Coordinates of N, CA and C in Angstrom, one line a residue:
M1 N 13.8 -2.1 0.4 CA 14.9 -3.1 0.3 C 15.3 -3.5 1.7
T2 N 15.6 -4.8 1.8 CA 16.1 -5.3 3.1 C 17.5 -6.0 2.8
G3 N 18.5 -5.5 3.3 CA 19.9 -6.0 3.1 C 20.2 -6.1 1.6
G4 N 19.7 -5.1 0.8 CA 19.9 -5.0 -0.6 C 19.0 -5.8 -1.4
Q5 N 18.1 -6.6 -0.8 CA 17.2 -7.4 -1.5 C 15.8 -6.7 -1.7
P6 N 15.1 -6.9 -2.8 CA 13.8 -6.4 -2.9 C 12.8 -7.0 -1.9
E7 N 11.8 -6.3 -1.5 CA 10.8 -6.9 -0.6 C 9.4 -6.5 -1.0
W8 N 8.5 -7.3 -0.7 CA 7.1 -7.1 -1.0 C 6.2 -7.1 0.2
V9 N 5.2 -6.3 0.1 CA 4.2 -6.3 1.3 C 2.8 -6.5 0.7
I10 N 2.2 -7.5 1.1 CA 0.8 -7.7 0.7 C -0.1 -7.8 2.0
R11 N -1.1 -6.9 1.9 CA -2.0 -6.8 3.1 C -3.4 -7.4 2.6
E12 N -3.9 -8.4 3.3 CA -5.2 -8.9 2.9 C -6.2 -8.7 4.0
D13 N -7.4 -8.4 3.6 CA -8.5 -8.0 4.6 C -9.8 -8.1 3.9
A14 N -10.8 -8.1 4.7 CA -12.2 -7.8 4.2 C -12.6 -6.6 5.1
A15 N -12.2 -5.5 4.7 CA -12.3 -4.3 5.5 C -13.8 -3.9 5.7
I16 N -14.2 -3.6 6.9 CA -15.6 -3.3 7.2 C -16.0 -2.0 6.4
P17 N -15.1 -0.9 6.4 CA -15.6 0.3 5.6 C -15.8 0.0 4.1
V18 N -14.9 -0.9 3.6 CA -15.1 -1.2 2.1 C -16.4 -1.9 1.9
L19 N -16.7 -2.9 2.8 CA -17.9 -3.6 2.7 C -19.1 -2.7 2.8
V20 N -19.1 -1.8 3.8 CA -20.2 -0.8 4.0 C -20.4 0.0 2.7
A21 N -19.3 0.5 2.1 CA -19.4 1.3 0.9 C -20.0 0.6 -0.2
L22 N -19.6 -0.7 -0.4 CA -20.2 -1.5 -1.5 C -21.7 -1.8 -1.2
Y23 N -22.0 -2.1 0.0 CA -23.4 -2.3 0.4 C -24.3 -1.0 0.0
L24 N -23.8 0.1 0.4 CA -24.5 1.4 0.1 C -24.6 1.6 -1.4
R25 N -23.6 1.3 -2.1 CA -23.6 1.5 -3.5 C -24.8 0.7 -4.1
Q26 N -25.0 -0.5 -3.6 CA -26.0 -1.4 -4.2 C -27.4 -1.0 -3.8
V27 N -27.6 -0.7 -2.5 CA -29.0 -0.4 -2.1 C -29.4 1.0 -2.5
C28 N -28.4 1.9 -2.9 CA -28.8 3.2 -3.3 C -28.8 3.3 -4.9
G29 N -28.6 2.2 -5.6 CA -28.7 2.2 -7.0 C -27.6 3.0 -7.7
I30 N -26.3 2.9 -7.2 CA -25.2 3.5 -7.8 C -24.5 2.5 -8.7
R31 N -24.3 2.9 -9.9 CA -23.7 2.0 -11.0 C -22.2 1.9 -10.9
A32 N -21.5 3.0 -10.5 CA -20.1 3.0 -10.6 C -19.5 2.2 -9.4
P33 N -18.3 1.6 -9.5 CA -17.6 1.3 -10.8 C -18.3 0.1 -11.5
D34 N -18.5 0.3 -12.8 CA -19.3 -0.7 -13.5 C -18.7 -2.1 -13.5
E35 N -17.3 -2.2 -13.4 CA -16.7 -3.5 -13.6 C -16.8 -4.3 -12.3
V36 N -17.0 -3.7 -11.1 CA -17.1 -4.4 -9.9 C -18.5 -5.0 -9.7
P37 N -18.6 -6.3 -9.6 CA -19.9 -6.9 -9.5 C -20.6 -6.6 -8.2
P38 N -21.9 -6.9 -8.1 CA -22.6 -6.6 -6.8 C -22.3 -7.6 -5.7
L39 N -22.6 -7.3 -4.5 CA -22.5 -8.2 -3.4 C -23.6 -9.2 -3.4
R40 N -23.3 -10.4 -2.9 CA -24.3 -11.4 -2.7 C -25.1 -11.1 -1.5
R41 N -26.4 -11.5 -1.6 CA -27.3 -11.4 -0.4 C -27.6 -10.0 0.0
V42 N -27.4 -9.0 -1.0 CA -27.7 -7.6 -0.7 C -28.8 -7.2 -1.7
P43 N -29.9 -6.5 -1.2 CA -30.9 -6.1 -2.1 C -30.5 -5.0 -3.1
A44 N -31.1 -5.0 -4.2 CA -30.9 -3.9 -5.2 C -31.7 -2.7 -4.8
F45 N -31.4 -1.6 -5.4 CA -32.2 -0.4 -5.2 C -33.6 -0.6 -5.7
D46 N -34.6 -0.3 -4.8 CA -36.0 -0.4 -5.2 C -36.8 0.9 -5.1
G47 N -36.1 2.0 -5.1 CA -36.7 3.3 -5.0 C -37.2 3.8 -6.4
I48 N -37.7 5.0 -6.4 CA -38.1 5.7 -7.6 C -36.9 6.1 -8.4
P49 N -36.8 5.8 -9.7 CA -35.7 6.2 -10.5 C -35.5 7.8 -10.4
R50 N -34.2 8.2 -10.3 CA -33.9 9.6 -10.1 C -33.7 10.2 -11.4
P51 N -33.9 11.6 -11.5 CA -33.5 12.3 -12.7 C -32.0 12.1 -12.9
E52 N -31.6 12.1 -14.2 CA -30.2 11.8 -14.5 C -29.2 12.8 -13.8
D53 N -29.5 14.0 -13.7 CA -28.6 15.0 -13.0 C -28.4 14.6 -11.5
D54 N -29.5 14.2 -10.9 CA -29.5 13.7 -9.5 C -28.6 12.5 -9.4
Q55 N -28.9 11.5 -10.3 CA -28.1 10.3 -10.3 C -26.6 10.5 -10.5
S56 N -26.3 11.4 -11.4 CA -24.9 11.7 -11.7 C -24.2 12.3 -10.5
L57 N -24.9 13.2 -9.8 CA -24.4 13.9 -8.6 C -24.1 12.8 -7.5
L58 N -25.1 12.0 -7.3 CA -24.9 10.9 -6.3 C -23.8 10.0 -6.6
E59 N -23.6 9.6 -7.8 CA -22.5 8.7 -8.2 C -21.2 9.4 -8.1
R60 N -21.1 10.7 -8.4 CA -19.9 11.4 -8.3 C -19.4 11.5 -6.8
E61 N -20.4 11.8 -5.9 CA -20.1 11.9 -4.5 C -19.7 10.5 -3.9
W62 N -20.4 9.4 -4.4 CA -20.0 8.1 -4.0 C -18.6 7.7 -4.4
R63 N -18.3 8.0 -5.7 CA -16.9 7.7 -6.1 C -15.8 8.4 -5.3
E64 N -16.1 9.6 -4.9 CA -15.1 10.3 -4.0 C -15.0 9.6 -2.7
F65 N -16.1 9.2 -2.1 CA -16.2 8.5 -0.9 C -15.5 7.1 -1.0
W66 N -15.7 6.4 -2.1 CA -15.1 5.1 -2.4 C -13.6 5.2 -2.4
A67 N -13.1 6.2 -3.2 CA -11.6 6.4 -3.3 C -11.0 6.6 -1.9
M68 N -11.7 7.5 -1.1 CA -11.1 7.7 0.2 C -11.2 6.5 1.2
T69 N -12.2 5.7 0.9 CA -12.4 4.5 1.7 C -11.4 3.4 1.4
V70 N -11.2 3.2 0.1 CA -10.3 2.1 -0.4 C -8.8 2.5 -0.1
E71 N -8.4 3.7 -0.5 CA -7.0 4.1 -0.3 C -7.0 5.5 0.3
P72 N -7.3 5.6 1.6 CA -7.4 7.0 2.2 C -6.1 7.8 2.1
L73 N -5.0 7.2 2.2 CA -3.7 8.0 2.1 C -3.5 8.6 0.7
A74 N -3.9 7.9 -0.3 CA -3.8 8.4 -1.6 C -4.9 9.4 -2.1
H75 N -6.0 9.4 -1.3 CA -7.1 10.3 -1.7 C -7.6 11.0 -0.4
P76 N -6.7 11.9 0.1 CA -7.2 12.7 1.3 C -8.3 13.7 0.9
S77 N -9.2 13.9 1.8 CA -10.3 14.9 1.5 C -9.8 16.3 1.5
P78 N -10.2 17.1 0.6 CA -9.8 18.5 0.5 C -10.4 19.4 1.6
V79 N -11.4 18.8 2.3 CA -12.1 19.5 3.3 C -12.3 18.6 4.5
P80 N -12.6 19.1 5.7 CA -12.8 18.2 6.9 C -13.8 17.2 6.6
L81 N -13.7 16.0 7.3 CA -14.6 15.0 7.2 C -15.6 15.0 8.4
E82 N -16.8 14.5 8.1 CA -17.8 14.5 9.2 C -18.5 13.1 9.2
L83 N -18.5 12.5 10.4 CA -19.1 11.2 10.6 C -20.6 11.3 10.3
V84 N -21.1 10.2 9.7 CA -22.6 10.1 9.4 C -23.3 9.3 10.5
D85 N -24.3 9.9 11.1 CA -25.0 9.2 12.1 C -25.5 7.8 11.8
G86 N -25.3 6.9 12.7 CA -25.8 5.5 12.5 C -24.7 4.6 12.0
F87 N -23.6 5.1 11.5 CA -22.5 4.3 11.0 C -21.3 4.2 11.9
D88 N -21.5 4.5 13.2 CA -20.3 4.5 14.1 C -19.2 5.4 13.5
D89 N -18.0 4.8 13.4 CA -16.9 5.6 12.8 C -16.5 5.1 11.4
L90 N -17.5 4.4 10.8 CA -17.2 3.7 9.5 C -17.4 4.5 8.3
V91 N -18.2 5.6 8.4 CA -18.5 6.4 7.2 C -18.3 7.9 7.6
A92 N -17.3 8.5 7.0 CA -17.1 10.0 7.1 C -17.1 10.6 5.8
L93 N -17.9 11.6 5.6 CA -18.0 12.3 4.3 C -17.5 13.7 4.3
P94 N -17.0 14.2 3.2 CA -16.5 15.6 3.2 C -17.6 16.6 3.5
T95 N -17.3 17.5 4.4 CA -18.3 18.5 4.8 C -18.7 19.3 3.6
G96 N -20.0 19.4 3.4 CA -20.5 20.3 2.3 C -20.3 19.8 0.9
R97 N -19.7 18.6 0.7 CA -19.4 18.1 -0.6 C -20.1 16.7 -0.9
A98 N -21.0 16.3 0.0 CA -21.6 14.9 -0.2 C -23.0 14.9 0.4
D99 N -23.7 16.0 0.2 CA -25.1 16.1 0.8 C -26.0 15.1 0.2
A100 N -26.0 14.9 -1.1 CA -26.9 14.0 -1.7 C -26.6 12.5 -1.3
L101 N -25.3 12.2 -1.1 CA -25.0 10.9 -0.7 C -25.4 10.7 0.8
R102 N -25.1 11.7 1.6 CA -25.5 11.6 3.0 C -27.0 11.3 3.2
E103 N -27.8 12.0 2.4 CA -29.3 11.8 2.5 C -29.6 10.4 2.0
A104 N -29.0 9.9 0.9 CA -29.4 8.6 0.3 C -29.0 7.5 1.2
I105 N -27.9 7.6 1.9 CA -27.4 6.4 2.7 C -28.0 6.3 4.1
A106 N -28.5 7.5 4.6 CA -29.0 7.5 6.0 C -30.0 6.4 6.4
P107 N -31.0 6.0 5.5 CA -31.9 5.0 6.0 C -31.3 3.6 6.0
H108 N -30.1 3.4 5.5 CA -29.5 2.1 5.4 C -28.3 1.8 6.4
A109 N -28.2 2.7 7.4 CA -27.1 2.6 8.3 C -27.0 1.3 9.0
S110 N -28.0 0.9 9.7 CA -28.0 -0.3 10.5 C -27.8 -1.5 9.7
T111 N -28.5 -1.7 8.6 CA -28.3 -2.9 7.8 C -26.9 -2.9 7.1
A112 N -26.4 -1.8 6.7 CA -25.1 -1.8 6.1 C -24.0 -2.2 7.1
V113 N -24.1 -1.7 8.3 CA -23.1 -2.0 9.3 C -23.2 -3.4 9.7
E114 N -24.4 -3.9 9.9 CA -24.6 -5.3 10.3 C -24.0 -6.3 9.2
F115 N -24.4 -6.0 7.9 CA -23.9 -6.9 6.9 C -22.4 -6.9 6.8
A116 N -21.7 -5.7 6.9 CA -20.3 -5.6 6.8 C -19.6 -6.3 8.0
R117 N -20.1 -6.2 9.2 CA -19.5 -6.8 10.3 C -19.6 -8.3 10.2
L118 N -20.7 -8.8 9.8 CA -20.9 -10.3 9.6 C -19.9 -10.8 8.5
A119 N -19.9 -10.1 7.4 CA -19.0 -10.5 6.4 C -17.5 -10.5 6.8
H120 N -17.1 -9.5 7.6 CA -15.8 -9.4 8.1 C -15.5 -10.6 9.1
T121 N -16.5 -10.9 9.9 CA -16.3 -11.9 10.9 C -16.1 -13.3 10.2
R122 N -16.9 -13.5 9.1 CA -16.7 -14.8 8.3 C -15.3 -14.9 7.8
Y123 N -14.9 -13.8 7.2 CA -13.5 -13.8 6.6 C -12.5 -14.0 7.7
S124 N -12.6 -13.4 8.9 CA -11.6 -13.6 10.0 C -11.6 -15.0 10.5
G125 N -12.8 -15.6 10.5 CA -12.9 -17.0 11.0 C -12.2 -17.9 10.0
E126 N -12.4 -17.7 8.7 CA -11.7 -18.5 7.7 C -10.2 -18.4 7.8
Q127 N -9.7 -17.2 8.0 CA -8.3 -16.9 8.2 C -7.7 -17.6 9.4
T128 N -8.5 -17.6 10.5 CA -8.0 -18.3 11.7 C -7.9 -19.8 11.5
A129 N -8.9 -20.3 10.8 CA -8.9 -21.7 10.5 C -7.8 -22.2 9.6
R130 N -7.2 -21.3 8.8 CA -6.2 -21.7 7.9 C -4.9 -20.8 8.1
P131 N -4.3 -20.9 9.3 CA -3.1 -20.1 9.5 C -2.0 -20.3 8.5
G132 N -1.4 -19.3 8.0 CA -0.3 -19.4 7.1 C -0.6 -19.6 5.6
V133 N -1.9 -19.9 5.4 CA -2.3 -20.2 4.0 C -2.2 -18.9 3.2
S134 N -2.6 -17.8 3.7 CA -2.6 -16.5 3.0 C -1.2 -16.2 2.5
Y135 N -0.2 -16.2 3.4 CA 1.1 -15.9 3.0 C 1.7 -16.8 1.9
R136 N 1.4 -18.1 2.1 CA 1.9 -19.1 1.1 C 1.4 -18.9 -0.3
A137 N 0.1 -18.5 -0.4 CA -0.5 -18.3 -1.7 C 0.3 -17.2 -2.4
Y138 N 0.6 -16.1 -1.8 CA 1.3 -15.0 -2.5 C 2.7 -15.3 -2.7
A139 N 3.4 -16.0 -1.7 CA 4.8 -16.3 -1.9 C 5.0 -17.3 -3.1
S140 N 4.0 -18.2 -3.2 CA 4.1 -19.1 -4.4 C 3.9 -18.4 -5.7
A141 N 3.0 -17.4 -5.8 CA 2.8 -16.7 -7.0 C 4.0 -15.8 -7.3
I142 N 4.6 -15.3 -6.3 CA 5.8 -14.4 -6.6 C 7.0 -15.3 -7.0
A143 N 7.2 -16.5 -6.4 CA 8.2 -17.4 -6.8 C 8.1 -17.8 -8.2
E144 N 6.8 -18.1 -8.6 CA 6.6 -18.5 -10.0 C 6.9 -17.4 -11.0
H145 N 6.5 -16.2 -10.6 CA 6.8 -15.0 -11.4 C 8.3 -14.9 -11.6
E146 N 9.1 -15.0 -10.5 CA 10.5 -14.9 -10.6 C 11.1 -15.9 -11.5
R147 N 10.6 -17.2 -11.5 CA 11.1 -18.2 -12.4 C 10.8 -17.8 -13.8
R148 N 9.6 -17.3 -14.1 CA 9.2 -16.9 -15.4 C 10.1 -15.8 -16.0
V149 N 10.4 -14.8 -15.2 CA 11.1 -13.6 -15.8 C 12.6 -13.8 -15.5
G150 N 13.1 -14.7 -14.7 CA 14.5 -14.9 -14.5 C 15.2 -13.9 -13.7
R151 N 14.5 -13.3 -12.8 CA 15.0 -12.3 -11.9 C 14.2 -12.2 -10.6
R152 N 14.8 -11.5 -9.6 CA 14.0 -11.3 -8.4 C 12.9 -10.3 -8.6
A153 N 11.8 -10.5 -7.9 CA 10.7 -9.6 -8.0 C 11.1 -8.2 -7.5
H154 N 10.6 -7.2 -8.2 CA 10.8 -5.8 -7.7 C 10.1 -5.6 -6.3
S155 N 10.5 -4.7 -5.6 CA 9.7 -4.3 -4.3 C 8.4 -3.8 -4.7
F156 N 7.3 -4.2 -4.0 CA 6.0 -3.7 -4.3 C 5.1 -3.8 -3.1
E157 N 4.0 -3.1 -3.1 CA 2.9 -3.2 -2.1 C 1.6 -3.6 -2.9
L158 N 0.8 -4.4 -2.2 CA -0.5 -4.7 -2.8 C -1.5 -4.9 -1.6
N159 N -2.6 -4.3 -1.8 CA -3.7 -4.5 -0.8 C -4.8 -5.4 -1.5
V160 N -5.2 -6.4 -0.8 CA -6.2 -7.4 -1.3 C -7.5 -7.3 -0.4
Q161 N -8.6 -7.0 -1.0 CA -9.9 -7.0 -0.3 C -10.6 -8.3 -0.7
V162 N -10.9 -9.2 0.2 CA -11.6 -10.4 -0.1 C -13.1 -10.2 0.3
L163 N -13.9 -10.2 -0.8 CA -15.3 -9.7 -0.7 C -16.3 -10.7 -1.2
P164 N -17.5 -10.7 -0.6 CA -18.6 -11.7 -1.0 C -19.3 -11.1 -2.3
L165 N -18.6 -11.1 -3.4 CA -19.1 -10.6 -4.6 C -19.8 -11.7 -5.4
A166 N -20.8 -11.3 -6.3 CA -21.6 -12.2 -6.9 C -20.9 -13.0 -8.1
Q167 N -19.8 -12.5 -8.6 CA -19.0 -13.1 -9.6 C -17.6 -13.4 -9.1
R168 N -17.1 -14.5 -9.6 CA -15.7 -14.9 -9.3 C -14.7 -14.0 -10.1
G169 N -13.7 -13.5 -9.5 CA -12.7 -12.8 -10.3 C -11.9 -11.9 -9.4
V170 N -11.0 -11.1 -10.1 CA -10.1 -10.1 -9.4 C -10.3 -8.8 -10.2
W171 N -10.4 -7.7 -9.4 CA -10.6 -6.4 -10.1 C -9.8 -5.4 -9.4
W172 N -9.1 -4.5 -10.1 CA -8.4 -3.4 -9.5 C -9.4 -2.4 -9.0
I173 N -9.3 -2.0 -7.8 CA -10.2 -1.0 -7.2 C -9.5 0.2 -6.7
G174 N -8.2 0.2 -6.9 CA -7.3 1.4 -6.5 C -6.0 1.2 -7.2
S175 N -5.1 2.1 -7.0 CA -3.8 2.0 -7.6 C -2.9 0.9 -7.0
L176 N -3.2 0.5 -5.8 CA -2.4 -0.6 -5.1 C -3.4 -1.6 -4.5
T177 N -4.6 -1.6 -4.9 CA -5.6 -2.4 -4.3 C -6.5 -3.2 -5.3
V178 N -6.7 -4.5 -5.0 CA -7.6 -5.3 -5.8 C -8.6 -5.9 -4.9
A179 N -9.8 -6.2 -5.5 CA -10.9 -6.9 -4.9 C -10.9 -8.3 -5.5
V180 N -11.0 -9.3 -4.6 CA -11.1 -10.7 -5.1 C -12.3 -11.3 -4.4
T181 N -13.1 -12.1 -5.2 CA -14.2 -12.8 -4.6 C -13.8 -13.8 -3.6
D182 N -14.5 -13.9 -2.5 CA -14.1 -14.8 -1.4 C -14.1 -16.3 -1.9
G183 N -15.0 -16.7 -2.7 CA -15.0 -18.0 -3.2 C -13.7 -18.3 -4.1
L184 N -13.3 -17.4 -4.8 CA -12.1 -17.6 -5.6 C -10.9 -17.6 -4.7
R185 N -10.9 -16.8 -3.7 CA -9.7 -16.7 -2.7 C -9.5 -18.1 -2.0
S186 N -10.6 -18.8 -1.8 CA -10.5 -20.0 -1.0 C -10.2 -21.2 -2.0
D187 N -10.2 -21.0 -3.3 CA -9.9 -22.0 -4.2 C -8.4 -21.8 -4.6
V188 N -7.5 -22.7 -4.0 CA -6.1 -22.5 -4.0 C -5.6 -22.4 -5.5
V189 N -6.0 -23.3 -6.3 CA -5.5 -23.4 -7.7 C -6.0 -22.2 -8.5
A190 N -7.3 -22.0 -8.4 CA -7.9 -20.9 -9.2 C -7.3 -19.5 -8.8
F191 N -7.1 -19.3 -7.5 CA -6.6 -18.1 -7.0 C -5.2 -17.9 -7.4
D192 N -4.4 -18.9 -7.4 CA -3.0 -18.8 -7.9 C -2.9 -18.4 -9.3
T193 N -3.8 -18.9 -10.2 CA -3.9 -18.5 -11.6 C -4.3 -17.0 -11.7
A194 N -5.3 -16.7 -10.9 CA -5.9 -15.3 -11.0 C -5.0 -14.2 -10.5
I195 N -4.2 -14.5 -9.5 CA -3.3 -13.5 -8.9 C -2.0 -13.3 -9.7
H196 N -1.7 -14.3 -10.5 CA -0.4 -14.2 -11.3 C -0.3 -12.9 -12.1
P197 N -1.4 -12.5 -12.9 CA -1.2 -11.3 -13.7 C -1.1 -10.0 -12.8
I198 N -1.7 -10.0 -11.6 CA -1.5 -8.9 -10.7 C -0.1 -8.8 -10.3
I199 N 0.5 -9.9 -9.8 CA 1.9 -10.0 -9.4 C 2.8 -9.5 -10.5
A200 N 2.6 -10.1 -11.7 CA 3.4 -9.7 -12.8 C 3.4 -8.2 -13.1
E201 N 2.2 -7.6 -13.0 CA 2.1 -6.2 -13.3 C 2.9 -5.3 -12.3
L202 N 3.0 -5.8 -11.0 CA 3.7 -5.0 -10.0 C 5.1 -5.4 -9.8
A203 N 5.5 -6.7 -10.0 CA 6.8 -7.2 -9.6 C 7.7 -7.3 -10.8

């Protein structure tokens, strides 16, 4: 609350660790989370199909890594984290709890980091070219929500990851975090429509 008034905080990014995690998900043949579409211009898994037990273990370890990557404060590791060679400081896995994932992602370090940094640079360039557009999009959605419900919006926080996904849409990827396709985010009218249900759920 600021001066007795509700306040909202929306953070928008195309975070490099999130992009790396999704790249690794795709090239390693990890299915979870099913609802989040694949990234564009990233190859699919082309290795030998794994036994179901091995696949389940890999996916469980990736989901834990994903949760810590998307919302690290909400999902602290129960054990110390250890950086993975080749990923700079972008990938840290729980010691002794992610051996299958560590082995699976090792060959993809350089390509994952390169892809993520390029995607982040594209996003940053677009933001620089459109100063103030990001804030106005959310302020407009919140103002419309307030008109609809006849009250001030409740205080809330929302994290928005703008990602080069293969389908247009918005998906919850954490308790306070959504992923939105970059193409949808740049479409003012379509994004306004798509973000309204998210704002209504929080505000």
